[in-house]
Coordinates of C-alpha atoms and ligand atoms in Angstrom, one line a residue:
X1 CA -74.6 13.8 -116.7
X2 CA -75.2 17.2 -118.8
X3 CA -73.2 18.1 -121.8
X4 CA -72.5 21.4 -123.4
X5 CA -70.1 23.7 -125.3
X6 CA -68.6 25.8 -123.0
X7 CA -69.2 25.2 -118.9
X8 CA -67.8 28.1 -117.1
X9 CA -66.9 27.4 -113.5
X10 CA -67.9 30.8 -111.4
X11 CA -70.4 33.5 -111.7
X12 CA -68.4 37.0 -110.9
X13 CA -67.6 39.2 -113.3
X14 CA -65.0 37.6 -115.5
X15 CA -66.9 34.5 -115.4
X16 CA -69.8 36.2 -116.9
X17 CA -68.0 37.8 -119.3
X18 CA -66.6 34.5 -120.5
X19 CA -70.4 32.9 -120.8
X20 CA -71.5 36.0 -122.8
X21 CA -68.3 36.0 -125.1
X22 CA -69.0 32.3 -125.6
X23 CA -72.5 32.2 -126.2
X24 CA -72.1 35.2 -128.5
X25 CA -69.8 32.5 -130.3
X26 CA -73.0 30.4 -130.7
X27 CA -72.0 27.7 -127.7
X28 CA -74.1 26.5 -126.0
X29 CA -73.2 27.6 -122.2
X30 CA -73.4 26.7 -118.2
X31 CA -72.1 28.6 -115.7
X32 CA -71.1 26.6 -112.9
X33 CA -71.7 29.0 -109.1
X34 CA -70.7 27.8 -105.8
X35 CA -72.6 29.7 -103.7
X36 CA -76.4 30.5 -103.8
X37 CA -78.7 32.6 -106.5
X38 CA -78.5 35.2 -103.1
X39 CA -74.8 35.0 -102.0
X40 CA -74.1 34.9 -105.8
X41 CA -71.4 36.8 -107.9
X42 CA -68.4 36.3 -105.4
X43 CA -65.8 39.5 -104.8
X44 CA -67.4 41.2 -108.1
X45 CA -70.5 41.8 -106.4
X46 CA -68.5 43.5 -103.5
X47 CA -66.9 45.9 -105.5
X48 CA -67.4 49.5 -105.2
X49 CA -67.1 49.3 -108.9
X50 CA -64.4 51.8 -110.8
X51 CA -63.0 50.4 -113.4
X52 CA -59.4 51.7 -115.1
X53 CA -59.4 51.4 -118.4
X54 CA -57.4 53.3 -121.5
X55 CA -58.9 56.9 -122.5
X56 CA -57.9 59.8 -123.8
X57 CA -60.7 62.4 -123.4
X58 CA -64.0 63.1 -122.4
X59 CA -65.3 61.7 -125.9
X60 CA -63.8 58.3 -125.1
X61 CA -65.8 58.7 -122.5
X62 CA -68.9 59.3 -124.0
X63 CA -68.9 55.8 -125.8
X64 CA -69.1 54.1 -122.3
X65 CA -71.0 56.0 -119.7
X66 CA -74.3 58.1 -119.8
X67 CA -72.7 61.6 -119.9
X68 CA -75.1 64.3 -121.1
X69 CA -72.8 67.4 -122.8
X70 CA -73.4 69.7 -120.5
X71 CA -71.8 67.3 -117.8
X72 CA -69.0 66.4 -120.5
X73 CA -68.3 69.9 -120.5
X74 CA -68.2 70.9 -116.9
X75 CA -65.7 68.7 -115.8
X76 CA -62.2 68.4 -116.2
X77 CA -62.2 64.5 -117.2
X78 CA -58.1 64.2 -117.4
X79 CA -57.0 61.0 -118.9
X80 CA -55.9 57.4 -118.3
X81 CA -53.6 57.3 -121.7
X82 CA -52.4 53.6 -122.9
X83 CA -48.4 54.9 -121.6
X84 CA -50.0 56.2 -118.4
X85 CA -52.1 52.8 -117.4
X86 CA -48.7 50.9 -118.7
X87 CA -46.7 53.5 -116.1
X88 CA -48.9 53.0 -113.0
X89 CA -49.5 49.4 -113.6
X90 CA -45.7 48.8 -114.0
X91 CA -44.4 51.2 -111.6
X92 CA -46.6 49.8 -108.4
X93 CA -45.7 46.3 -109.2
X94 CA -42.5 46.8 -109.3
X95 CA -42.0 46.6 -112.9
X96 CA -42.9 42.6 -112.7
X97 CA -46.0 42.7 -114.1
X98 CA -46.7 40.5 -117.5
X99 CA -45.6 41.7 -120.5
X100 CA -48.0 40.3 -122.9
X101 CA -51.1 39.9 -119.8
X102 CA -50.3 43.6 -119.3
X103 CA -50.2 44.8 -123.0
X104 CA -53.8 42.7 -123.2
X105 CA -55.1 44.4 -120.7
X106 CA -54.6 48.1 -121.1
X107 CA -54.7 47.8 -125.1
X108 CA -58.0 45.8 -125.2
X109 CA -59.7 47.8 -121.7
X110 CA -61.3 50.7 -123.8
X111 CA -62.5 48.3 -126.2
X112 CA -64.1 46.1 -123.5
X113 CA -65.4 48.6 -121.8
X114 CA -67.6 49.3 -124.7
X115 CA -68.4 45.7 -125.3
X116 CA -69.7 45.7 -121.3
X117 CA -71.8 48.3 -122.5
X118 CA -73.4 46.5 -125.1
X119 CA -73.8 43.3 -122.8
X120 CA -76.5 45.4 -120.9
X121 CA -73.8 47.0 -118.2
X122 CA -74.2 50.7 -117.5
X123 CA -71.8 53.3 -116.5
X124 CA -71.6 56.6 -114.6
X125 CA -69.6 59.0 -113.5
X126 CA -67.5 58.3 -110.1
X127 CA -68.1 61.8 -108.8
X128 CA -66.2 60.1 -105.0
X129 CA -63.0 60.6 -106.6
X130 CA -63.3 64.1 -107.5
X131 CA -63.4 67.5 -106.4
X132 CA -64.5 71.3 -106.9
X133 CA -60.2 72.9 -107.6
X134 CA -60.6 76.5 -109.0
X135 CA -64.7 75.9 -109.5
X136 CA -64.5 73.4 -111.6
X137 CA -64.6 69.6 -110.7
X138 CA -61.9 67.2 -111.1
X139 CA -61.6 64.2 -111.2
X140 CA -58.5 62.2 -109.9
X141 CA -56.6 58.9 -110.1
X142 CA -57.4 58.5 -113.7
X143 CA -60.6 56.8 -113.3
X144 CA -63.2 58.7 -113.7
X145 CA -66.1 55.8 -114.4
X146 CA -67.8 53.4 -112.6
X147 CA -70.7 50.7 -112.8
X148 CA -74.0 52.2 -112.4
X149 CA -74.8 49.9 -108.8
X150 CA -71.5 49.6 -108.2
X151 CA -70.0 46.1 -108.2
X152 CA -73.9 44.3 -107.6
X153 CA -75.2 46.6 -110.3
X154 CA -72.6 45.2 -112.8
X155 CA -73.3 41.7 -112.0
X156 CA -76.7 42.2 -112.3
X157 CA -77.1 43.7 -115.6
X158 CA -74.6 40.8 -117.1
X159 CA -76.6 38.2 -115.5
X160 CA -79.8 39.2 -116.8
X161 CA -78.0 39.3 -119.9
X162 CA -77.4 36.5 -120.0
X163 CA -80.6 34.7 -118.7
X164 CA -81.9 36.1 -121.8
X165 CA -79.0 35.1 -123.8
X166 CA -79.7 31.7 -122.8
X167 CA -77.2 30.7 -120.6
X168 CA -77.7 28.2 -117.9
X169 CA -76.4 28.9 -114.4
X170 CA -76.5 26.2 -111.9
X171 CA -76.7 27.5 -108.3
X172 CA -75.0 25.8 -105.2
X173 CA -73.1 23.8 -107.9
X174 CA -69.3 23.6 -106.3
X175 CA -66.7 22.8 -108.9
X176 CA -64.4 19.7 -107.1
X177 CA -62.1 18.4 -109.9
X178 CA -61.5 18.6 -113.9
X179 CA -63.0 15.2 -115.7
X180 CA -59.4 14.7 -117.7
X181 CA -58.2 12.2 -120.2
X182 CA -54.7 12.7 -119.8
X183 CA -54.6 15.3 -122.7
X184 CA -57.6 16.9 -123.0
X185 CA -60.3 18.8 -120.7
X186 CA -63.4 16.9 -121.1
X187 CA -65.7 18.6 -118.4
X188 CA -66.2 19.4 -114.7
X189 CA -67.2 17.4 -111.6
X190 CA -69.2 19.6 -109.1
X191 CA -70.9 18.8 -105.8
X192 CA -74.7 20.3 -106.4
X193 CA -76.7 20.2 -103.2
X194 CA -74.8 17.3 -101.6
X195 CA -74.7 15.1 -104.8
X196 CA -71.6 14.5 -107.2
X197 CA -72.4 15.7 -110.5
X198 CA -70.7 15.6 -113.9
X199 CA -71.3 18.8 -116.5
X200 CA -69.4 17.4 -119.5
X201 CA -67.9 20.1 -122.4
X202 CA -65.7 20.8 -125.0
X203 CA -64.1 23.9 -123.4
X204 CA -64.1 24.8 -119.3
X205 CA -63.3 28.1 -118.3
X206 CA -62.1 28.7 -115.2
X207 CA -63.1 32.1 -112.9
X208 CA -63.6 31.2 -109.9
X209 CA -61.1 33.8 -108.3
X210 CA -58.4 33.1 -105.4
X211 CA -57.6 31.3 -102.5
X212 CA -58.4 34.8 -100.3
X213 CA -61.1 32.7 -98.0
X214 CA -59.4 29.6 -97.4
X215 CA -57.4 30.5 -94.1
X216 CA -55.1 27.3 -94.4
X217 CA -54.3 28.2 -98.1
X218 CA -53.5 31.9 -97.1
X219 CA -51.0 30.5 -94.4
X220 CA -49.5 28.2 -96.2
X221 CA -48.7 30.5 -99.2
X222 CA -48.9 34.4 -97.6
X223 CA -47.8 33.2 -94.5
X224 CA -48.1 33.1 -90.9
X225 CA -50.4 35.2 -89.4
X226 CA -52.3 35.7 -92.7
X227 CA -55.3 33.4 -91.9
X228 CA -56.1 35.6 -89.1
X229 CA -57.0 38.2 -91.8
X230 CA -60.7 40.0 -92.3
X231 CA -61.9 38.7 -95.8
X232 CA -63.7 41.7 -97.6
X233 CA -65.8 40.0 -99.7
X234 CA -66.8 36.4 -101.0
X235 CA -66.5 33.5 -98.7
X236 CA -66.6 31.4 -101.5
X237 CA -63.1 31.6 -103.2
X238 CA -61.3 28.8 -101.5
X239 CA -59.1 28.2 -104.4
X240 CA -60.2 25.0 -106.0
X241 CA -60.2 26.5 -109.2
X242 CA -56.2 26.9 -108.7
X243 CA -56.5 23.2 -106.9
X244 CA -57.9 21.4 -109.6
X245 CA -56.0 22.7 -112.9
X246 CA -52.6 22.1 -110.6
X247 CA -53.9 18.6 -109.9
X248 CA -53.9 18.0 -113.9
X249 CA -50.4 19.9 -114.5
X250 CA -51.3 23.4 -115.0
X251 CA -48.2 25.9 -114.4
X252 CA -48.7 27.8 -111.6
X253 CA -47.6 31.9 -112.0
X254 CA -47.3 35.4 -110.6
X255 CA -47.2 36.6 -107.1
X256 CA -48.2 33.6 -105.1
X257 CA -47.2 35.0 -101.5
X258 CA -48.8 38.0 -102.3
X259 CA -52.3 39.3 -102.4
X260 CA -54.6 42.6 -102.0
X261 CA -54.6 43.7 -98.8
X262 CA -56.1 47.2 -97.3
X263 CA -56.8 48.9 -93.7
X264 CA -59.9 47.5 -92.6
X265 CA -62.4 48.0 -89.5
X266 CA -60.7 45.8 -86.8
X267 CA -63.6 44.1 -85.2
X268 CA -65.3 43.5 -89.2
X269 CA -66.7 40.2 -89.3
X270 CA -64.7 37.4 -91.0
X271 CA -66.3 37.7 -94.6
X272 CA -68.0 40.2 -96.0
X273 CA -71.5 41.3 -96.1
X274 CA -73.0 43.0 -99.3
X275 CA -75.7 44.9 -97.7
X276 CA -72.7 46.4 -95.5
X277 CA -69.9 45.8 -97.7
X278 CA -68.8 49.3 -97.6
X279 CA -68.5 50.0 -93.9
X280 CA -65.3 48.6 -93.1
X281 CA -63.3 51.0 -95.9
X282 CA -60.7 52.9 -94.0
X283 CA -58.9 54.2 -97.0
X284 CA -58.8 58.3 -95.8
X285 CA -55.0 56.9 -93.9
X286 CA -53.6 59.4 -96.4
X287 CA -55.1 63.0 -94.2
X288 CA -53.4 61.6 -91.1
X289 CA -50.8 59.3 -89.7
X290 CA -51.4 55.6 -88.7
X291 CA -49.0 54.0 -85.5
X292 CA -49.3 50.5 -84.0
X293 CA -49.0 49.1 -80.8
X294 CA -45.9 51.0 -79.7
X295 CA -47.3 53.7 -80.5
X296 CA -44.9 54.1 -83.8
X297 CA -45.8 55.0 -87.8
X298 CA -44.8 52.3 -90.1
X299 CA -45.9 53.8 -93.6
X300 CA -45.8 56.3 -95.4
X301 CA -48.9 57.6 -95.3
X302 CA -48.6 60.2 -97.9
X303 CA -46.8 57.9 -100.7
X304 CA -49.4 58.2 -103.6
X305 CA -52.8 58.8 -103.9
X306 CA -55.0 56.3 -102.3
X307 CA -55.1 54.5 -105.6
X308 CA -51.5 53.6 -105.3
X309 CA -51.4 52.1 -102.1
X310 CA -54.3 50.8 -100.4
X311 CA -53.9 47.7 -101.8
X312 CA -50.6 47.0 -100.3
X313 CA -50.9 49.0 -96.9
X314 CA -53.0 46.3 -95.8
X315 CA -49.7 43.9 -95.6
X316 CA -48.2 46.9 -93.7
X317 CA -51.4 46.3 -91.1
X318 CA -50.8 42.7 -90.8
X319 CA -47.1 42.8 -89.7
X320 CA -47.5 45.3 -87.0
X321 CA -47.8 43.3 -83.8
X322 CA -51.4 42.5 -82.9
X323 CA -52.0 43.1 -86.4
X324 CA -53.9 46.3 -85.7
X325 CA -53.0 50.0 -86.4
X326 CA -54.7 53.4 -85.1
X327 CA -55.4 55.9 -87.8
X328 CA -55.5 59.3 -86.0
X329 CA -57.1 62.9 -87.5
X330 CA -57.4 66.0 -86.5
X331 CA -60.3 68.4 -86.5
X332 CA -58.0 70.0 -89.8
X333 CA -58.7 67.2 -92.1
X334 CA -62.3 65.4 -90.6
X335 CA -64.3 66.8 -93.1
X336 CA -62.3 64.6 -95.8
X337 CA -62.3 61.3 -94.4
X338 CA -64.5 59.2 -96.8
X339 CA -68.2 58.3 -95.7
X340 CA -67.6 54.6 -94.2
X341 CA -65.7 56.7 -91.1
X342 CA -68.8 57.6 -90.4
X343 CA -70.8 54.4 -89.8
X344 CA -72.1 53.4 -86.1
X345 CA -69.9 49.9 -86.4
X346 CA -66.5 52.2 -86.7
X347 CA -64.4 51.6 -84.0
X348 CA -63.8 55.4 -83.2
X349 CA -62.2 57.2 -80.3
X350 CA -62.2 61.0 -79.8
X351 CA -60.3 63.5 -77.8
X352 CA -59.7 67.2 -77.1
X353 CA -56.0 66.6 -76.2
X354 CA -53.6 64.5 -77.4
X355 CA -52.8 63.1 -73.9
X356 CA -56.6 61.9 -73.1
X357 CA -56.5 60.7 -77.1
X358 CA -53.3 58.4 -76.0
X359 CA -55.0 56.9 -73.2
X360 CA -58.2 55.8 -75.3
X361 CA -56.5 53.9 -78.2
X362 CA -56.3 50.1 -77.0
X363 CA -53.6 48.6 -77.3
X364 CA -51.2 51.3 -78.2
X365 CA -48.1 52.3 -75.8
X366 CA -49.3 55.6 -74.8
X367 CA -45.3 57.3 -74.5
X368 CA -44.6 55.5 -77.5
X369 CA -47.7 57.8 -79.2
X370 CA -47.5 61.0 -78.2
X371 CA -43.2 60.6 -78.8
X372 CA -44.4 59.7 -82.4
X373 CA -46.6 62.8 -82.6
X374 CA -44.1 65.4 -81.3
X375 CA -41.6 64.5 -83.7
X376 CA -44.0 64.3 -86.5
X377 CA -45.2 67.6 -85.9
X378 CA -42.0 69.0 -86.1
X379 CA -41.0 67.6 -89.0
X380 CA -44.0 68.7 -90.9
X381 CA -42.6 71.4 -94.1
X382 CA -45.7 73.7 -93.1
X383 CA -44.3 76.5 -95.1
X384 CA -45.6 73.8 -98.4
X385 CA -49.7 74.6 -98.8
X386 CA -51.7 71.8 -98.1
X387 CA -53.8 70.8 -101.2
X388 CA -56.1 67.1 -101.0
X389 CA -56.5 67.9 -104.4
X390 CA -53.6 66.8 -105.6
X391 CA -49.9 65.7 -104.4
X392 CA -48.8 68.4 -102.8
X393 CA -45.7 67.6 -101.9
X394 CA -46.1 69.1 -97.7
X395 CA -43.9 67.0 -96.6
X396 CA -42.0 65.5 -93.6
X397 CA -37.9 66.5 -92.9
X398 CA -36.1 64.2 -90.8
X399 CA -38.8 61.3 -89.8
X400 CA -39.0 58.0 -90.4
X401 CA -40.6 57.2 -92.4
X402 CA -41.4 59.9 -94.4
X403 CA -45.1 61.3 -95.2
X404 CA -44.4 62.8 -98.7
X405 CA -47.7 64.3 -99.1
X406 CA -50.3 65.7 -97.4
X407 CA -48.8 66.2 -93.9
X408 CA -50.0 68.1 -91.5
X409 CA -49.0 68.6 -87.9
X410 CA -51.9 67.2 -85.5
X411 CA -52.4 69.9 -83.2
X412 CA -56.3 71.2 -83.7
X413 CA -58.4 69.5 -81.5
X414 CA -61.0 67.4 -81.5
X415 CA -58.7 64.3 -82.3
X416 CA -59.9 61.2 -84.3
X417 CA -58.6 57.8 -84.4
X418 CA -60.0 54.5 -86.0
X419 CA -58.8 50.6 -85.2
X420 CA -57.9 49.1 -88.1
X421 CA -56.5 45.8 -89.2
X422 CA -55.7 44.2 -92.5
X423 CA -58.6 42.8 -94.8
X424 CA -57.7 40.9 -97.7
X425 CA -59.7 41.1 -100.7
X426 CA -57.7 39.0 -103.7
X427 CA -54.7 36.9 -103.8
X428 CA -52.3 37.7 -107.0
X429 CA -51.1 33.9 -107.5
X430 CA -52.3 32.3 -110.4
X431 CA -52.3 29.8 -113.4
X432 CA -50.4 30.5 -116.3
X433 CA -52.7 31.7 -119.8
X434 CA -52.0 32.6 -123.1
X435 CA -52.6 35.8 -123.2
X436 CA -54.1 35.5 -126.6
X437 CA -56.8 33.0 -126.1
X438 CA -56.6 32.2 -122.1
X439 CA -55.7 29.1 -122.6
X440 CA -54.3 27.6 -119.2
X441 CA -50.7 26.4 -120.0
X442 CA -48.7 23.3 -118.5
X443 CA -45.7 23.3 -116.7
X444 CA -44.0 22.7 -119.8
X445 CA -45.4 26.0 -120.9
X446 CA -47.9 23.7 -123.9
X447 CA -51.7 24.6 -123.8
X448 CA -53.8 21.9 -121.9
X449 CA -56.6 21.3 -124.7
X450 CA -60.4 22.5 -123.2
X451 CA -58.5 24.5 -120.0
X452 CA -58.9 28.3 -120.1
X453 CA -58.7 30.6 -117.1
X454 CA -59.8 34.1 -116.6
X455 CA -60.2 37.1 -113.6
X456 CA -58.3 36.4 -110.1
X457 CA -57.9 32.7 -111.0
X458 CA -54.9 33.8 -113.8
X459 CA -51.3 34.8 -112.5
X460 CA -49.1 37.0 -113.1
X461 CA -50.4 40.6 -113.8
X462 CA -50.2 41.8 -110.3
X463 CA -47.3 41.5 -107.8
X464 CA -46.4 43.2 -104.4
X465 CA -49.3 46.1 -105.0
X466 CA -52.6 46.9 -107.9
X467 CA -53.2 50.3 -108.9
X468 CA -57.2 50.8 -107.5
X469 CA -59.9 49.4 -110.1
X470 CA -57.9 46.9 -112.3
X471 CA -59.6 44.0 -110.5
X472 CA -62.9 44.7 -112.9
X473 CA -61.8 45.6 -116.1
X474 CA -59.1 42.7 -116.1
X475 CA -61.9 40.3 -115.4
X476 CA -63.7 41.6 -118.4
X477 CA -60.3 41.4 -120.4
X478 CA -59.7 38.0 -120.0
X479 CA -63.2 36.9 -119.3
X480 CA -63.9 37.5 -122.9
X481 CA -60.7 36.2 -123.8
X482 CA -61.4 32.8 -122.5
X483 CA -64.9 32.8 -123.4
X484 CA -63.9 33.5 -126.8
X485 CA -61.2 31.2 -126.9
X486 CA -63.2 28.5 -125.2
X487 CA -66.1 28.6 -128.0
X488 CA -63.6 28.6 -131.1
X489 CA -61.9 25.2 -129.9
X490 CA -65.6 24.0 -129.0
X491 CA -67.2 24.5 -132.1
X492 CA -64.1 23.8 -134.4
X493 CA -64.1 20.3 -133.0
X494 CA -67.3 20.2 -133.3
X495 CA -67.5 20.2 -137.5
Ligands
LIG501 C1 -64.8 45.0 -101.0 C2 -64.2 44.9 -102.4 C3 -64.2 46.1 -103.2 C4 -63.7 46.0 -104.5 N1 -63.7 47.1 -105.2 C5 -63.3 47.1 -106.5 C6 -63.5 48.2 -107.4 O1 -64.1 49.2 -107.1 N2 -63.0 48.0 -108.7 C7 -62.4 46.9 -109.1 O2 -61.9 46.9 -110.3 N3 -62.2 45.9 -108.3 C8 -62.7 45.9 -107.0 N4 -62.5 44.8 -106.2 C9 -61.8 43.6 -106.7 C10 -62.7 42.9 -107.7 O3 -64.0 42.7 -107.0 C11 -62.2 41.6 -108.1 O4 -60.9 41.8 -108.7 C12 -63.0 41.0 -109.2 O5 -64.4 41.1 -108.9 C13 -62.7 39.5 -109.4 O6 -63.6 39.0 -110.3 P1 -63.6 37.4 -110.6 O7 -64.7 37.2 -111.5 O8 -62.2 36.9 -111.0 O9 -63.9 36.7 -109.2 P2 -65.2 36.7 -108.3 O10 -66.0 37.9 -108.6 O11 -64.7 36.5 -106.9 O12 -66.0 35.4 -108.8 C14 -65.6 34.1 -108.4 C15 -66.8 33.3 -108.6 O13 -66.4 31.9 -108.5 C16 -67.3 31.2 -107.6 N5 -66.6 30.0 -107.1 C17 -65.5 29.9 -106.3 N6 -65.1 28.6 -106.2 C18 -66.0 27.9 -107.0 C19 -66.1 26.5 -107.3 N7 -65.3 25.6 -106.8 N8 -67.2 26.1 -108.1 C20 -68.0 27.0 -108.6 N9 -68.0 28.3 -108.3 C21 -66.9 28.8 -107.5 C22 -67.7 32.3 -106.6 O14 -68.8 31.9 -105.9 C23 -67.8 33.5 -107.5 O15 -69.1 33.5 -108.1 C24 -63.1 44.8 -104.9 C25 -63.1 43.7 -104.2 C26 -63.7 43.7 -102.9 C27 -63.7 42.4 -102.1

């Protein structure tokens, strides 16, 4: 048996950030990690690493990343205002999202941002989303920042923080159930290297992300079909985390059938690999048009910037029969599709007509194909310019669906297609917090005493879709919440 403070179950990035907001508290902290030292860090670790936060200029900007003046000056940095976050995060869920998790998370972002900072994380620019318009670069999608490492780098820098800090992290340490009084949180029973262990507290906080690994979970809650899915990153979020505060009468919240979910290499391999875990991005879908097994499109390709709608085009994937989709290019747009197309474990086909094209993509109706393409091509408005720089409104007339954006009729050989299929990488369901401390509430809506939640294991900010980098920042957000939260009711009962 080990007692302290604050034991934090998980070690991604909002777990972290709730062990360093504790211990800066004065608690004495463990963090609690499933997996190994080596395997460590969970989804966080996979992360490309842009984070949206709240800005209004380049001089926000400044306060967070290394940005030399000159670089300040030569780039046109736009802005990611409070009322612009609140729009996109409200408009792509649908106007469901949280009131008061939502109002947390964009008011307190720019403010955590620069509290990661002083925790030892570093930040550069995210030079992939922009581009040279009119000589001088811009950046799009209203993130212009990311961690310096990407997703490892960030969990890297806060874990050596702290190590020095103090905090103990117990590897291969799985979390099983919550040591409960029938009021109060009293600590944590974990299975450490085949033993049954008990890590007593006053406070546990947990951040130990979703149920996106555990295939019987994903089916019974996303359903059918679903545990067939590709999981992009940690194989180690199997949703106990969710299991055990439900077992004690936590309130379940948010989005429960629904999840994060892009285009993803078909043949990827079930979980994902952090020395590869860029490879399988397919996220260009927006230069071209994606069909399915008959040969038809299902989206709309040209919706929103990427940002938008990766994150729910996956779903679109999954209910196609065969869950698999072709994304097809021509020779017009190649020299935009993002790096990962290029990787030797793409599952590519090339053409130089459309007819030969149709009888290379497996699995798609070939009639059904080249049907789809000659009315797309018609319907393309090619009097609109084409512009990747922004939405540029070159539309479709008289398709369905639509491709609002960015269309262009594929008629310029060689032709380009990629096998996709849909790979999950969160699921939205969660437990209900305060939004104020991150206390986990009951299904009476009361605060269970010692339960705090933070990162993908709270519900409720994200439903149907997730506007690109919010996964990061809101771990931070509430990470520190909790961690904050968790040491205050720690220490008070302690004197
Ligand atoms: C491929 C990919 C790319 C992404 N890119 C971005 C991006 O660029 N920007 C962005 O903002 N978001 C991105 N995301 C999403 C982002 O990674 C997540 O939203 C975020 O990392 C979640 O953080 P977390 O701390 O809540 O969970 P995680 O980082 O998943 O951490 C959960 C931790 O809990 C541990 N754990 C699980 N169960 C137990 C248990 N029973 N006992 C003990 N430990 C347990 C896990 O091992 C892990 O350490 C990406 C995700 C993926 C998969």
């Amino acid at each position: 048996m080990q007692q302290f403070d604050v034991i934090v179950v998980g070690k991604g990035n909002a777990a972290l950030c709730a062990a360093l907001a504790a211990r800066d508290q004065g608690a004495s902290v463990a963090m609690l990690e499933a997996a190994p030292a080596e395997e460590s860090g969970g989804n966080s670790c996979f992360a490309g690493g842009v984070m949206r936060f709240a800005y209004n200029s380049v001089e926000d900007l400044k306060q967070i990343a290394e940005l030399s003046d000159e670089e300040a000056k030569s780039a046109d940095w736009s802005s990611n205002t409070t009322d612009e976050f609140y729009d996109d995060l409200y408009r792509v869920t649908s106007y469901r999202t949280d009131p008061e998790l939502s109002e947390a998370l964009i008011t307190k972002s720019f403010e955590t941002m620069v509290w990661l900072r002083s925790q030892g994380a570093r930040f550069v620019p995210n030079y992939r989303q922009s581009g040279v318009v009119a000589g001088r670069r811009k950046f799009f999608g209203r993130m212009p920042i990311e961690a310096s490492g990407g997703g490892p780098g960030l969990v890297q820098s806060l874990t050596d923080t702290a190590i020095r800090k103090g905090v103990e992290i117990f590897y291969e340490t799985r979390a099983v159930s919550l040591i409960y009084d029938g009021e109060c949180v009293l600590g944590v029973t974990a299975k450490s290297r085949g033993k049954a262990v008990e890590y007593h507290a006053r406070a546990v906080v947990l951040a130990c992300g979703g149920f996106e690994a555990n295939p019987e979970w994903r089916t019974r809650y996303l359903g059918p079909g679903w545990e067939l899915a590709k999981v992009r990153g940690t194989r180690f979020n199997m949703g106990e985390g969710l299991k055990m505060a439900l077992d004690i009468g936590a309130c379940p919240y948010g989005n429960w059938s629904g999840c994060h979910a892009v285009s993803w290499e078909r043949y990827a391999p079930e979980f994902g690999d952090v020395s590869t875990s860029h490879d399988p991005y397919r996220h260009s879908y927006p230069f071209g048009i994606m069909v399915n097994a008959e040969g038809k499109r299902f989206v709309d390709e040209g919706a929103d910037i990427r940002n938008f709608t990766y994150a729910k085009y996956g779903r679109m994937v999954q209910q196609q029969p065969g869950s698999y989709a072709w994304q097809v290019f021509d020779q017009k747009v190649t020299h935009l599709l993002l790096k990962p197309y290029s990787v030797r474990s793409a599952t590519k086909v090339q053409a130089n007509t459309l007819e030969e094209l149709a009888a290379k993509l497996e699995g798609v109706n070939p009639e059904g194909f080249l049907k789809t393409v000659r009315e797309f091509n018609a319907a393309v408005r090619t009097d609109v310019p084409f512009d990747p720089t922004v939405k540029d409104g070159r539309r479709t007339v008289g398709v369905e669906p639509p491709k609002l954006n960015w269309a262009n009729p594929l008629d310029t050989p060689p032709f380009e297609a990629y096998a996709v299929t849909c790979g999950i990488t969160f699921t939205f369901g969660g437990l209900r917090i305060n939004h104020q401390t991150g206390q986990v509430l009951d299904v009476n809506f009361n605060r269970i005493p010692g339960l705090y939640a933070a990162g993908e294991t709270v519900g409720g900010l994200f439903y149907f879709n997730y506007p690109g980098g919010t996964g990061l920042v809101s771990g931070s957000v509430f990470g520190r919440i909790a961690g904050t939260g968790a040491a205050s009711a720690a220490l008070t009962t302690l004197t």
